mmCIF file of C-alpha atoms in Angstrom:
data_model
loop_
_atom_site.group_PDB
_atom_site.id
_atom_site.type_symbol
_atom_site.label_atom_id
_atom_site.label_comp_id
_atom_site.label_asym_id
_atom_site.label_seq_id
_atom_site.Cartn_x
_atom_site.Cartn_y
_atom_site.Cartn_z
ATOM 1 C CA GLY J 1 39.181 13.914 5.963
ATOM 2 C CA TYR J 2 40.328 15.075 9.346
ATOM 3 C CA ARG J 3 38.367 12.490 11.354
ATOM 4 C CA ARG J 4 39.942 9.611 9.405
ATOM 5 C CA VAL J 5 43.416 10.902 10.261
ATOM 6 C CA HIS J 6 42.637 12.003 13.848
ATOM 7 C CA SER J 7 39.806 9.789 15.078
ATOM 8 C CA SER J 8 40.605 10.525 18.737
ATOM 9 C CA GLY J 9 39.045 13.981 18.614
ATOM 10 C CA LEU J 10 39.737 17.614 17.954
ATOM 11 C CA THR J 11 42.647 19.497 19.469
ATOM 12 C CA PRO J 12 44.019 22.832 18.308
ATOM 13 C CA GLU J 13 47.374 21.185 17.530
ATOM 14 C CA THR J 14 45.958 18.364 15.383
ATOM 15 C CA VAL J 15 43.607 20.707 13.505
ATOM 16 C CA ALA J 16 46.452 23.150 12.749
ATOM 17 C CA GLU J 17 48.715 20.290 11.707
ATOM 18 C CA TYR J 18 46.060 18.889 9.371
ATOM 19 C CA ILE J 19 45.293 22.233 7.726
ATOM 20 C CA LEU J 20 48.920 23.341 7.412
ATOM 21 C CA LEU J 21 51.034 20.233 6.997
ATOM 22 C CA ASN J 22 48.971 17.291 5.741
ATOM 23 C CA PRO J 23 50.010 16.593 2.130
ATOM 24 C CA ALA J 24 46.932 14.366 1.645
ATOM 25 C CA PHE J 25 44.641 17.354 2.328
ATOM 26 C CA PRO J 26 44.565 19.184 -1.034
ATOM 27 C CA ARG J 27 43.978 22.613 0.545
ATOM 28 C CA SER J 28 46.784 22.333 3.089
ATOM 29 C CA ILE J 29 49.627 24.785 2.746
ATOM 30 C CA VAL J 30 52.127 21.982 2.220
ATOM 31 C CA SER J 31 50.020 20.456 -0.570
ATOM 32 C CA CYS J 32 49.583 23.800 -2.330
ATOM 33 C CA VAL J 33 53.301 24.599 -2.111
ATOM 34 C CA GLU J 34 54.149 21.148 -3.500
ATOM 35 C CA ARG J 35 51.875 21.809 -6.504
ATOM 36 C CA ILE J 36 53.407 25.255 -7.041
ATOM 37 C CA SER J 37 56.862 23.664 -6.987
ATOM 38 C CA HIS J 38 55.754 20.986 -9.455
ATOM 39 C CA TYR J 39 54.446 23.543 -11.964
ATOM 40 C CA LEU J 40 57.467 25.834 -11.598
ATOM 41 C CA THR J 41 59.718 22.847 -12.294
ATOM 42 C CA ALA J 42 57.658 22.068 -15.405
ATOM 43 C CA LEU J 43 57.987 25.680 -16.579
ATOM 44 C CA ALA J 44 61.745 25.630 -15.985
ATOM 45 C CA GLU J 45 62.039 22.490 -18.131
ATOM 46 C CA ASP J 46 59.890 23.854 -20.980
ATOM 47 C CA PRO J 47 62.117 24.217 -24.078
ATOM 48 C CA GLU J 48 60.113 27.255 -25.209
ATOM 49 C CA LEU J 49 61.102 29.073 -22.010
ATOM 50 C CA VAL J 50 64.863 28.515 -22.194
ATOM 51 C CA GLY J 51 66.657 31.383 -20.492
ATOM 52 C CA VAL J 52 63.725 32.449 -18.317
ATOM 53 C CA GLN J 53 64.932 32.662 -14.742
ATOM 54 C CA CYS J 54 62.507 32.825 -11.833
ATOM 55 C CA ASP J 55 63.778 33.729 -8.366
ATOM 56 C CA LEU J 56 62.688 30.834 -6.147
ATOM 57 C CA THR J 57 63.658 32.312 -2.779
ATOM 58 C CA GLY J 58 60.006 32.653 -1.743
ATOM 59 C CA LEU J 59 59.388 29.005 -2.685
ATOM 60 C CA ARG J 60 62.445 27.819 -0.743
ATOM 61 C CA ASN J 61 61.294 29.850 2.283
ATOM 62 C CA LEU J 62 57.828 28.269 2.027
ATOM 63 C CA GLU J 63 59.365 24.800 1.844
ATOM 64 C CA ALA J 64 61.401 25.569 4.980
ATOM 65 C CA LEU J 65 58.259 26.774 6.764
ATOM 66 C CA ASN J 66 56.463 23.569 5.723
ATOM 67 C CA ALA J 67 59.279 21.457 7.146
ATOM 68 C CA MET J 68 58.726 22.854 10.653
ATOM 69 C CA PRO J 69 57.030 20.502 13.118
ATOM 70 C CA ILE J 70 53.642 21.706 14.342
ATOM 71 C CA LYS J 71 54.950 22.074 17.899
ATOM 72 C CA VAL J 72 57.598 24.539 16.654
ATOM 73 C CA ILE J 73 55.015 26.428 14.598
ATOM 74 C CA LEU J 74 52.674 26.759 17.565
ATOM 75 C CA GLY J 75 55.570 27.575 19.897
ATOM 76 C CA ASN J 76 56.670 30.433 17.635
ATOM 77 C CA GLY J 77 53.067 31.567 17.226
ATOM 78 C CA LEU J 78 50.545 30.430 14.629
ATOM 79 C CA HIS J 79 49.737 34.006 13.609
ATOM 80 C CA GLU J 80 53.432 34.797 13.083
ATOM 81 C CA HIS J 81 53.890 31.602 11.062
ATOM 82 C CA LEU J 82 50.936 32.427 8.818
ATOM 83 C CA ASP J 83 52.305 35.957 8.343
ATOM 84 C CA LEU J 84 55.566 34.445 7.062
ATOM 85 C CA VAL J 85 53.641 32.105 4.762
ATOM 86 C CA GLN J 86 51.659 35.018 3.341
ATOM 87 C CA ILE J 87 54.746 37.225 2.912
ATOM 88 C CA ASN J 88 56.595 34.472 1.059
ATOM 89 C CA LEU J 89 53.573 33.669 -1.125
ATOM 90 C CA GLN J 90 53.477 37.351 -2.086
ATOM 91 C CA ARG J 91 57.189 37.291 -2.833
ATOM 92 C CA LEU J 92 56.856 34.174 -4.973
ATOM 93 C CA SER J 93 53.837 35.616 -6.791
ATOM 94 C CA ASN J 94 55.807 38.762 -7.580
ATOM 95 C CA ASP J 95 58.820 36.751 -8.781
ATOM 96 C CA ILE J 96 56.607 34.631 -11.065
ATOM 97 C CA ALA J 97 54.993 37.790 -12.479
ATOM 98 C CA VAL J 98 58.426 39.307 -13.155
ATOM 99 C CA ALA J 99 59.884 36.160 -14.737
ATOM 100 C CA TYR J 100 56.961 35.026 -16.862
ATOM 101 C CA PHE J 101 54.780 38.097 -17.437
ATOM 102 C CA GLY J 102 57.269 40.970 -17.602
ATOM 103 C CA ALA J 103 55.959 42.722 -14.489
ATOM 104 C CA GLN J 104 58.108 45.196 -12.595
ATOM 105 C CA LYS J 105 59.766 43.877 -9.449
ATOM 106 C CA ASP J 106 57.875 44.907 -6.305
ATOM 107 C CA GLU J 107 60.619 45.648 -3.779
ATOM 108 C CA GLN J 108 58.189 45.350 -0.862
ATOM 109 C CA ALA J 109 57.276 41.801 -1.908
ATOM 110 C CA VAL J 110 60.938 40.898 -2.450
ATOM 111 C CA ALA J 111 61.782 41.967 1.087
ATOM 112 C CA GLY J 112 59.815 38.967 2.380
ATOM 113 C CA GLU J 113 61.040 37.491 5.605
ATOM 114 C CA GLN J 114 62.745 34.170 5.917
ATOM 115 C CA PRO J 115 61.689 31.479 8.375
ATOM 116 C CA ALA J 116 63.478 31.479 11.735
#
């Protein structure tokens, strides 16, 4: 848990870093995005799904957001960062629904913002 990684105490920066960017914490954003990427790769390699194309722009944007150091995230604003994460999760969700479930493209979700 958190105290094993940061035994020196709680600071807003270390807590945010742990929750957002620690791949060993299964509920961190980075861990969840890594699992999404893993399963999308498995779907793309499934021989029964040959020809199915899923737009991965939202995933690539999430990976770019996850690559930002915590100081940059906090400097740009935690709320703004989480807004971008949520927008790109919505975009990715919509793209998965379109590719694999025949849903109609939601243009609002597709207009998701890219990381700065």
